[in-house]
Coordinates of C-alpha atoms (C1' of nucleotides) in Angstrom, one line a residue:
Chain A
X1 CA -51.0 -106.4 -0.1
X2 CA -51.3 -103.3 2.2
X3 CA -49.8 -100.1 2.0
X4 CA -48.2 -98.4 5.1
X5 CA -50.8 -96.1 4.7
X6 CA -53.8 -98.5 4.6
X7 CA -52.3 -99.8 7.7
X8 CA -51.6 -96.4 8.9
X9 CA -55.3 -96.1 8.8
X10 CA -55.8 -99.1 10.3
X11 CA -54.0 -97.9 13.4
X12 CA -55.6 -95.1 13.7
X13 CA -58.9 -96.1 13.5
X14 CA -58.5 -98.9 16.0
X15 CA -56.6 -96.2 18.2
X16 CA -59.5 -93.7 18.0
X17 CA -62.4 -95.4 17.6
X18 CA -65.0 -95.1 14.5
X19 CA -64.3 -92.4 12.4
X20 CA -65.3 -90.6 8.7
X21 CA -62.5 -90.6 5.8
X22 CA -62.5 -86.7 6.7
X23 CA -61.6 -87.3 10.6
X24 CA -58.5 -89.3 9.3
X25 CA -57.5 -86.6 7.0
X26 CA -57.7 -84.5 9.4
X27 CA -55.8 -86.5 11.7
X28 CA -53.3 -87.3 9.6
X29 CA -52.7 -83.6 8.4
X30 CA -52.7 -82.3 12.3
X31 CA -49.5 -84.9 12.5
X32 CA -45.7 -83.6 12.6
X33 CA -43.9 -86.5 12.0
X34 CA -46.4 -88.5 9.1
X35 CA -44.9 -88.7 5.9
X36 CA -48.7 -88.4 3.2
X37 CA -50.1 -85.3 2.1
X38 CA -53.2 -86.6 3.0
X39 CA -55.2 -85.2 0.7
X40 CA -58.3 -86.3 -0.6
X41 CA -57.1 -88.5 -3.8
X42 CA -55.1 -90.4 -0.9
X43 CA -57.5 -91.1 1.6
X44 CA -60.6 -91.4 0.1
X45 CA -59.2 -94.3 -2.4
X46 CA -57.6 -96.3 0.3
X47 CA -60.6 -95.8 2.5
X48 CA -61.9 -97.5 -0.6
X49 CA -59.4 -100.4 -0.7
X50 CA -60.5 -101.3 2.3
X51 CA -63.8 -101.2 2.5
X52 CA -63.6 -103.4 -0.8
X53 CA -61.3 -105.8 1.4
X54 CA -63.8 -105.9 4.6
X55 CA -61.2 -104.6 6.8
X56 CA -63.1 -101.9 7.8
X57 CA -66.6 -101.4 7.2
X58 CA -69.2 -98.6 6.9
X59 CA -71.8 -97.1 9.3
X60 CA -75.0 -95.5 8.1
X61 CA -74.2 -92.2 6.6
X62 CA -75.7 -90.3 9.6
X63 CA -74.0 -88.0 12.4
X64 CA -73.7 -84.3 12.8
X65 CA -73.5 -83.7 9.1
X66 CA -73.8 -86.8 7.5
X67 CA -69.9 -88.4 7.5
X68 CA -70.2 -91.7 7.2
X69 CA -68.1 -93.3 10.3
X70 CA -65.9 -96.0 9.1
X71 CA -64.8 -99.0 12.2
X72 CA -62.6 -101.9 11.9
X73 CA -63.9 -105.7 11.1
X74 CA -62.5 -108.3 12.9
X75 CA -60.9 -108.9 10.0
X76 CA -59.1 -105.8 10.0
X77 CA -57.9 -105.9 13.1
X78 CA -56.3 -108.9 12.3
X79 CA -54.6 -107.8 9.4
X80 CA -53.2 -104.4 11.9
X81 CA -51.9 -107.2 14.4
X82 CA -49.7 -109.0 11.1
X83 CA -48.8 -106.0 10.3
X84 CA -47.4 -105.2 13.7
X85 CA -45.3 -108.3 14.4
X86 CA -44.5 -109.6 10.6
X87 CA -41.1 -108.0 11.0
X88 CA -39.1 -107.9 7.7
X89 CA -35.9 -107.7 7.3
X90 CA -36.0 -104.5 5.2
X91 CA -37.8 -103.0 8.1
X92 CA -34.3 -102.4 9.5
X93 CA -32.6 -100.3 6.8
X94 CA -31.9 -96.7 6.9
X95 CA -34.4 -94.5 5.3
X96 CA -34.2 -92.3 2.4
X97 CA -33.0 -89.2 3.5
X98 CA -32.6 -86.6 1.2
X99 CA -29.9 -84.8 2.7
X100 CA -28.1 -87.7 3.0
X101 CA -28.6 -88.1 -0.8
X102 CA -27.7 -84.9 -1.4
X103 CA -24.5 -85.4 1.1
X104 CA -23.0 -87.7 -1.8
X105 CA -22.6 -85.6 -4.6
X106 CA -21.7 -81.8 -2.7
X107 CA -18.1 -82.3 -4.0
X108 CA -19.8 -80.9 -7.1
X109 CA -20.2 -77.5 -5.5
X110 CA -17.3 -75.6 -5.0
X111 CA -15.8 -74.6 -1.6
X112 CA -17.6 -72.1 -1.1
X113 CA -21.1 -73.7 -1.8
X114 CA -20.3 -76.3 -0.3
X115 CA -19.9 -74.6 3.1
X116 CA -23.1 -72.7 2.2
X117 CA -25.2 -75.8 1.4
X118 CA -24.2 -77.6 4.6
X119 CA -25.0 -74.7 6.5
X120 CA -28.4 -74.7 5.0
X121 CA -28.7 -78.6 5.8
X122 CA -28.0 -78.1 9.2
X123 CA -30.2 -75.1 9.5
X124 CA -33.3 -76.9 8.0
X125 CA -32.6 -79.7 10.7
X126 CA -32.5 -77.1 13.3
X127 CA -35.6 -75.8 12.8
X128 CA -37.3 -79.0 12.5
X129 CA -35.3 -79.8 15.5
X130 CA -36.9 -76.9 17.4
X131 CA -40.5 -77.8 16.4
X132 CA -40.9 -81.0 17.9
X133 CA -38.6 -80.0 20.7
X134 CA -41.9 -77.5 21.3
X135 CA -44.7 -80.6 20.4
X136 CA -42.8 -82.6 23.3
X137 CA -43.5 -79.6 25.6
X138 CA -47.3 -80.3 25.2
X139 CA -48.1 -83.0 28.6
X140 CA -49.3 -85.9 27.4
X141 CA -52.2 -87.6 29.8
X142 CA -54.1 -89.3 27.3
X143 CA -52.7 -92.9 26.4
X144 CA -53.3 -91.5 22.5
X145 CA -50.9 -88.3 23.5
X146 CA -48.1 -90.6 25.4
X147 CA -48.2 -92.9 21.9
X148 CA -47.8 -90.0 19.8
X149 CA -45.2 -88.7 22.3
X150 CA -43.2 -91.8 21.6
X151 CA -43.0 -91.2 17.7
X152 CA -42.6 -87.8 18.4
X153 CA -39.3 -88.5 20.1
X154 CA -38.4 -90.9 18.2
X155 CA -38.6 -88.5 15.1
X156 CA -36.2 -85.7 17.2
X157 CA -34.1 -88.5 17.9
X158 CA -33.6 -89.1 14.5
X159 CA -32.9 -85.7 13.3
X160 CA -30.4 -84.8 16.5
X161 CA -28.5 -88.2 14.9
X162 CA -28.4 -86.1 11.7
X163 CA -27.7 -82.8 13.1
X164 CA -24.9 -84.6 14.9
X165 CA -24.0 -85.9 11.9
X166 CA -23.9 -82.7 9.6
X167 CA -21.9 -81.5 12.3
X168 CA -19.3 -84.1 12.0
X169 CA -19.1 -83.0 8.4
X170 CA -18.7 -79.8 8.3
X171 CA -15.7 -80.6 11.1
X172 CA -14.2 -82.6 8.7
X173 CA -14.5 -80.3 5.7
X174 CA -13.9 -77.3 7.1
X175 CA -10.1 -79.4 8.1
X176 CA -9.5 -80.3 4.8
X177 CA -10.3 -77.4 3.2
X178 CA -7.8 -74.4 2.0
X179 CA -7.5 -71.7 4.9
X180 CA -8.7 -68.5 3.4
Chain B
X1 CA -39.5 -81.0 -12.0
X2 CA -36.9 -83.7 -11.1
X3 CA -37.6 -86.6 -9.1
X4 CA -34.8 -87.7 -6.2
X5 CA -34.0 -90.6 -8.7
X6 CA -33.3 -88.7 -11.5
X7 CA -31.0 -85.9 -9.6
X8 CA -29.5 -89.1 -8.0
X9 CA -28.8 -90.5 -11.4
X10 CA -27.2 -86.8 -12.2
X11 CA -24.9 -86.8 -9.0
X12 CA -23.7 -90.3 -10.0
X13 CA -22.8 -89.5 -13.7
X14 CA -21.2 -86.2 -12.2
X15 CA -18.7 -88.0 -9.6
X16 CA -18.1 -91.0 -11.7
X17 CA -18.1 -89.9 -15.8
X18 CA -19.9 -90.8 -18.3
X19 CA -21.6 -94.2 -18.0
X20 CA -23.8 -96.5 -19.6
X21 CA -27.2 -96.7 -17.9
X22 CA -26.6 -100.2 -16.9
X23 CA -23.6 -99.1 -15.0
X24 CA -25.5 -96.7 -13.7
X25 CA -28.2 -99.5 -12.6
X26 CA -25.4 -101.8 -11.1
X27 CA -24.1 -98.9 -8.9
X28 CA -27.5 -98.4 -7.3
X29 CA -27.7 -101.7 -6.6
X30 CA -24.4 -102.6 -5.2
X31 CA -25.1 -99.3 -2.6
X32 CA -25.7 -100.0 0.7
X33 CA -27.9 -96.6 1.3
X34 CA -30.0 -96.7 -1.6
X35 CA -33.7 -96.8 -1.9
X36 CA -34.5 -97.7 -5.4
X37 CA -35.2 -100.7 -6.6
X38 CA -32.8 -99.9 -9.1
X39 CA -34.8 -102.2 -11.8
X40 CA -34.4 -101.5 -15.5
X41 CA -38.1 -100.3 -15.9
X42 CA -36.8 -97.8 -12.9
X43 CA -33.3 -96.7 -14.6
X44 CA -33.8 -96.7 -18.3
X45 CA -37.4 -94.5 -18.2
X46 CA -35.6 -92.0 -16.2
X47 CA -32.4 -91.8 -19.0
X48 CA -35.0 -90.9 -21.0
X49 CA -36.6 -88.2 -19.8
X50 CA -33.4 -86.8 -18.4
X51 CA -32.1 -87.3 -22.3
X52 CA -35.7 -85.7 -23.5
X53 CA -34.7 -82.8 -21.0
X54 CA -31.3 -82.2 -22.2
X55 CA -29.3 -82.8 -18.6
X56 CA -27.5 -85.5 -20.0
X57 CA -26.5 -86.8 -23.5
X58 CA -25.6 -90.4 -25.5
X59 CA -22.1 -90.9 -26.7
X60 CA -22.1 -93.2 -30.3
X61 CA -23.3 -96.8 -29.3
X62 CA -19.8 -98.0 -29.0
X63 CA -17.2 -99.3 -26.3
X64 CA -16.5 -103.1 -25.6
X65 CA -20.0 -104.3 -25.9
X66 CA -22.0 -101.4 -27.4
X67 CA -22.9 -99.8 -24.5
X68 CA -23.7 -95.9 -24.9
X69 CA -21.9 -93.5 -22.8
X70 CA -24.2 -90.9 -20.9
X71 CA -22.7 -88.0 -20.0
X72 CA -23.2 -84.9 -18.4
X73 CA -24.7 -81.6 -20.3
X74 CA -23.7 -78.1 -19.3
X75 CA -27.4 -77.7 -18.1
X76 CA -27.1 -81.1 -16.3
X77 CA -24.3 -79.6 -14.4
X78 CA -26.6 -76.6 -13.6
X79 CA -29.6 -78.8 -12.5
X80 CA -27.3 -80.7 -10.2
X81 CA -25.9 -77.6 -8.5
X82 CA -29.5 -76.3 -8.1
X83 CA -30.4 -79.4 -6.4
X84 CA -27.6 -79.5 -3.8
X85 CA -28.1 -75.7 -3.4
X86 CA -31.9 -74.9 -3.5
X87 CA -32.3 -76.0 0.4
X88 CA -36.5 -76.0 1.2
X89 CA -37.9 -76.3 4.9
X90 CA -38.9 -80.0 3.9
X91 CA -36.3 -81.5 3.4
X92 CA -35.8 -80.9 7.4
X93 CA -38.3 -82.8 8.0
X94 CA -37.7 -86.8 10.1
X95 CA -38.5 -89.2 7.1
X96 CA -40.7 -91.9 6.6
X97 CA -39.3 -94.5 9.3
X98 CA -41.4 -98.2 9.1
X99 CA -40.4 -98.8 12.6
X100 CA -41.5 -95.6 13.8
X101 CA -44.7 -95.5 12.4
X102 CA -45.6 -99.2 13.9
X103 CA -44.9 -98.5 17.4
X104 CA -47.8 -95.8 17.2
X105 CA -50.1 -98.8 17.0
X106 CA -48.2 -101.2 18.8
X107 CA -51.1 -100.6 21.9
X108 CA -53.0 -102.9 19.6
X109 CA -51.0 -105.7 20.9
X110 CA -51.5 -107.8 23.9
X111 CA -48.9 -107.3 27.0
X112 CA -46.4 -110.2 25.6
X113 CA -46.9 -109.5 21.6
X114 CA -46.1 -106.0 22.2
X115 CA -43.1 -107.0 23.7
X116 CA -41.7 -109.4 21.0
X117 CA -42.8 -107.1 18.4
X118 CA -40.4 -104.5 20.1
X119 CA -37.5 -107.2 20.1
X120 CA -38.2 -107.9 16.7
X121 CA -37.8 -104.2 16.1
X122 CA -34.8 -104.0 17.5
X123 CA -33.4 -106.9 16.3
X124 CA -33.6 -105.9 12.4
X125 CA -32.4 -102.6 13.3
X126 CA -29.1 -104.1 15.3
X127 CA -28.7 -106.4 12.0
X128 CA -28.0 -103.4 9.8
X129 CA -26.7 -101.4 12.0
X130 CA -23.5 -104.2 12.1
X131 CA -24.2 -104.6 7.7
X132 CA -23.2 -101.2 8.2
X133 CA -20.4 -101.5 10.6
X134 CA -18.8 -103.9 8.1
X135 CA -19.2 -102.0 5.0
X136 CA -17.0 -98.9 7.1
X137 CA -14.3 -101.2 7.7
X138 CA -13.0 -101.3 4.2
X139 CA -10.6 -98.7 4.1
X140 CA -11.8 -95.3 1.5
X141 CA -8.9 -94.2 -0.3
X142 CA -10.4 -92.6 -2.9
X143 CA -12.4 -89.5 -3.4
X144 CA -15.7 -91.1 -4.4
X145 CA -15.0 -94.1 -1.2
X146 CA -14.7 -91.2 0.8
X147 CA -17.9 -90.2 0.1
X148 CA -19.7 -92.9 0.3
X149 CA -18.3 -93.9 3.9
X150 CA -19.6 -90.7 4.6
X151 CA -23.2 -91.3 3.7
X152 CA -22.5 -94.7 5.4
X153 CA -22.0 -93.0 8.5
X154 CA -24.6 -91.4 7.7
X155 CA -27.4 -94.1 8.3
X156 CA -25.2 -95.7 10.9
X157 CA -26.4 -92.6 12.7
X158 CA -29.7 -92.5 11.7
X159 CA -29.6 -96.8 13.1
X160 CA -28.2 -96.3 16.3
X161 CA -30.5 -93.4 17.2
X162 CA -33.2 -95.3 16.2
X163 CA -31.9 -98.3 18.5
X164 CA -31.7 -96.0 21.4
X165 CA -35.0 -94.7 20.6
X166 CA -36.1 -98.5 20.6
X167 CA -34.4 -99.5 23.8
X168 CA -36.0 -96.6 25.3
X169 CA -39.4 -97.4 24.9
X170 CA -38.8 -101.5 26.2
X171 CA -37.2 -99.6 29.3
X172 CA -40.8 -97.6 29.6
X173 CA -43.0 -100.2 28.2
X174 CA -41.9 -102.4 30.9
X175 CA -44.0 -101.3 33.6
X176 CA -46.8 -100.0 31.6
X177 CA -50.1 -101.9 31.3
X178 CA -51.6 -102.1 27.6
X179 CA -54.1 -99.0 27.1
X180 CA -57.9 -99.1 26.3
Chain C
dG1 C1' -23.7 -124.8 -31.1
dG2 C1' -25.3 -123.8 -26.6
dC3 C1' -24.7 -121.1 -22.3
dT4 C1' -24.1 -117.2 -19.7
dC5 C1' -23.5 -112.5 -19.0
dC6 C1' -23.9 -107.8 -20.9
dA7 C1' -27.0 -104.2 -22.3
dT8 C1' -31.3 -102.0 -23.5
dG9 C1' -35.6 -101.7 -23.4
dT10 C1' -41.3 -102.3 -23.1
dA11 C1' -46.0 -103.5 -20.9
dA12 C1' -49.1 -103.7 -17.4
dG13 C1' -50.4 -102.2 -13.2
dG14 C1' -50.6 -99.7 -8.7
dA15 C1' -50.1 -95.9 -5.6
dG16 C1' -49.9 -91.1 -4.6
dT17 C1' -50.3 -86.1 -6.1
dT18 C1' -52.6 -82.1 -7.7
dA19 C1' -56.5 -80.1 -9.2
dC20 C1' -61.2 -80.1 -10.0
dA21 C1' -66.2 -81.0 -8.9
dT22 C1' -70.3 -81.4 -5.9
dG23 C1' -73.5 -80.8 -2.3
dA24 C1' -74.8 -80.0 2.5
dT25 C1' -74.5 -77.3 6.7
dT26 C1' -73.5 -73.6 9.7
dC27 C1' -73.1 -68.8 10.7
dA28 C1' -73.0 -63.8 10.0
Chain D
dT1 C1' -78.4 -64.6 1.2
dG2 C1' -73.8 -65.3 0.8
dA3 C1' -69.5 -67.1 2.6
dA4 C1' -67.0 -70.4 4.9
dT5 C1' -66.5 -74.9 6.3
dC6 C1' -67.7 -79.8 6.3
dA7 C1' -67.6 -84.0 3.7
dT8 C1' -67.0 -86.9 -0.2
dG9 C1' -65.4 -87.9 -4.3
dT10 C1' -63.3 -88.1 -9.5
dA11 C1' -59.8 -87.2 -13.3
dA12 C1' -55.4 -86.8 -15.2
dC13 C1' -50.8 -87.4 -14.5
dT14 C1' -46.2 -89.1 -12.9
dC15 C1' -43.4 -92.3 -11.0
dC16 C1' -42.0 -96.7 -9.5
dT17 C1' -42.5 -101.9 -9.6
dT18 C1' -42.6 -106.5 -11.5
dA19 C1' -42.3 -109.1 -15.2
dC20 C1' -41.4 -110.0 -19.8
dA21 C1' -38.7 -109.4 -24.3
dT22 C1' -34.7 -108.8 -27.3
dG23 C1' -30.2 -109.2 -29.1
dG24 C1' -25.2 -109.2 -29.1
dA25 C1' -20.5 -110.8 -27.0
dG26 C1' -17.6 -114.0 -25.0
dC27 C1' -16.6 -118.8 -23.6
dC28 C1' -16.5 -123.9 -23.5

DNA sequence: GGCTCCATGTAAGGAGTTACATGATTCA
DNA sequence: TGAATCATGTAACTCCTTACATGGAGCC
């Protein structure tokens, strides 16, 4: 069984052609909105996974500086296209947000901190909000730059829902609360 | 360092009392918005190092069936607050959406597959969203139900932005020929 | 006595993280 | 020549998952 990452990788070297285990580092650490550290005890063993699985193969350790450029089998293209369409139901729950974890339990705090705290929620979501607000402002002419667009958007969209959200909260609490 | 889980476990013990670990087990799993597996080789490990760290602490091995009360230490109640309170520019960031990372790749598809994928999408998406709906019906009348409707909400949120963020791309999809 | 929950664990395994290790290449 | 960068990897560790194991309490 695959990993979203191995598929991850999958996708992105079927979207970019051949690449080295570096290139998708790289990739993957140039990314606003993916989730892996992408470090090298991430990559490189799934790169191996793979390879072990014949979903992608390697070319001759050649090029530039000698990365060896890793494309997809047929197999592996295969196994990107199941991975697209087998659509599970679990595919449709809410993720796990942590401030929405955290969102649970602020009746711990007292008033006080818990006015703080939400501020601080909201502020983190701000600036997030603000940084792919700027990564959309990049034009995208390149079907590659239109895709990541999409997720891109779909990432704000997300975090407007929990600004909006946060928002809603803070209405509430600030109702209940004592007047001071 | 705590994990997620382990402050989770913390907030849980906080809001509800002291509690056996297998209550704490069979509240995660009747939650609507939790992640975990909530599996015994999940719950009882982290107990234990929680117990090993002194945040919470076993009652006698008494009650109705010998079940032993954890409860809350003074520390615990520090490491809790800390959690809710120590906000870092992370925890801003969009999380790790399934859906969202597919429809990166979803060029990989032909015309047709792309477009039932996308339906498919949509489709477990709408199916929570109503799970969802359903489960803020019931009426909160207590602190703790409170609560929980609100991190119901929550991922209600999260759902429909991601539906509108889904409907969106069908709308643009529509016209547009596969890339490549 | 058998059956079903309640309640607590352990064992094996996999994935991801951090940190460390190793060369080769480019550039000042 | 030395430093920075490119490029690939390994080692130790933690956490989570699945599956298995154990034993007592209540019930027919």
């Amino acid at each position: 069984m695959l990993t979203e990452l191995d598929n991850c990788i999958l996708g992105v070297i079927w979207r970019e052609g051949p690449m080295s285990a570096y290139d998708i580092r790289s990739h993957f650490a140039a990314s606003t909105t993916v989730a892996w550290s992408s470090s090298t005890g991430t990559i490189y063993p799934a790169t191996k996974r793979l390879l072990a699985a014949k979903l992608i193969e390697a070319g001759p350790r050649s090029g530039p500086r000698g990365r060896q450029l890793l494309a997809l089998t047929v197999e592996g293209n295969q196994a990107l296209h199941q991975w697209l369409e087998n659509v599970g139901p679990e595919l449709g729950s809410s993720t796990a947000d942590p401030l929405r974890t955290r969102v649970h339990f602020l009746g711990a705090l007292a008033s006080l901190q818990r006015k703080r705290a939400l501020d601080d929620y909201r502020e983190v979501t701000c600036e997030q909000i603000q940084v792919l607000e700027l990564a959309l402002d990049k034009p995208a002419r390149t079907p590659v730059e239109r895709s990541e667009r999409l997720g891109t958007l779909g990432a704000l969209m997300e975090l407007k829902a929990r600004l909006a959200w946060l928002e809603a909260i803070e209405a509430e609490v600030a109702g209940v609360a004592s007047p001071k």
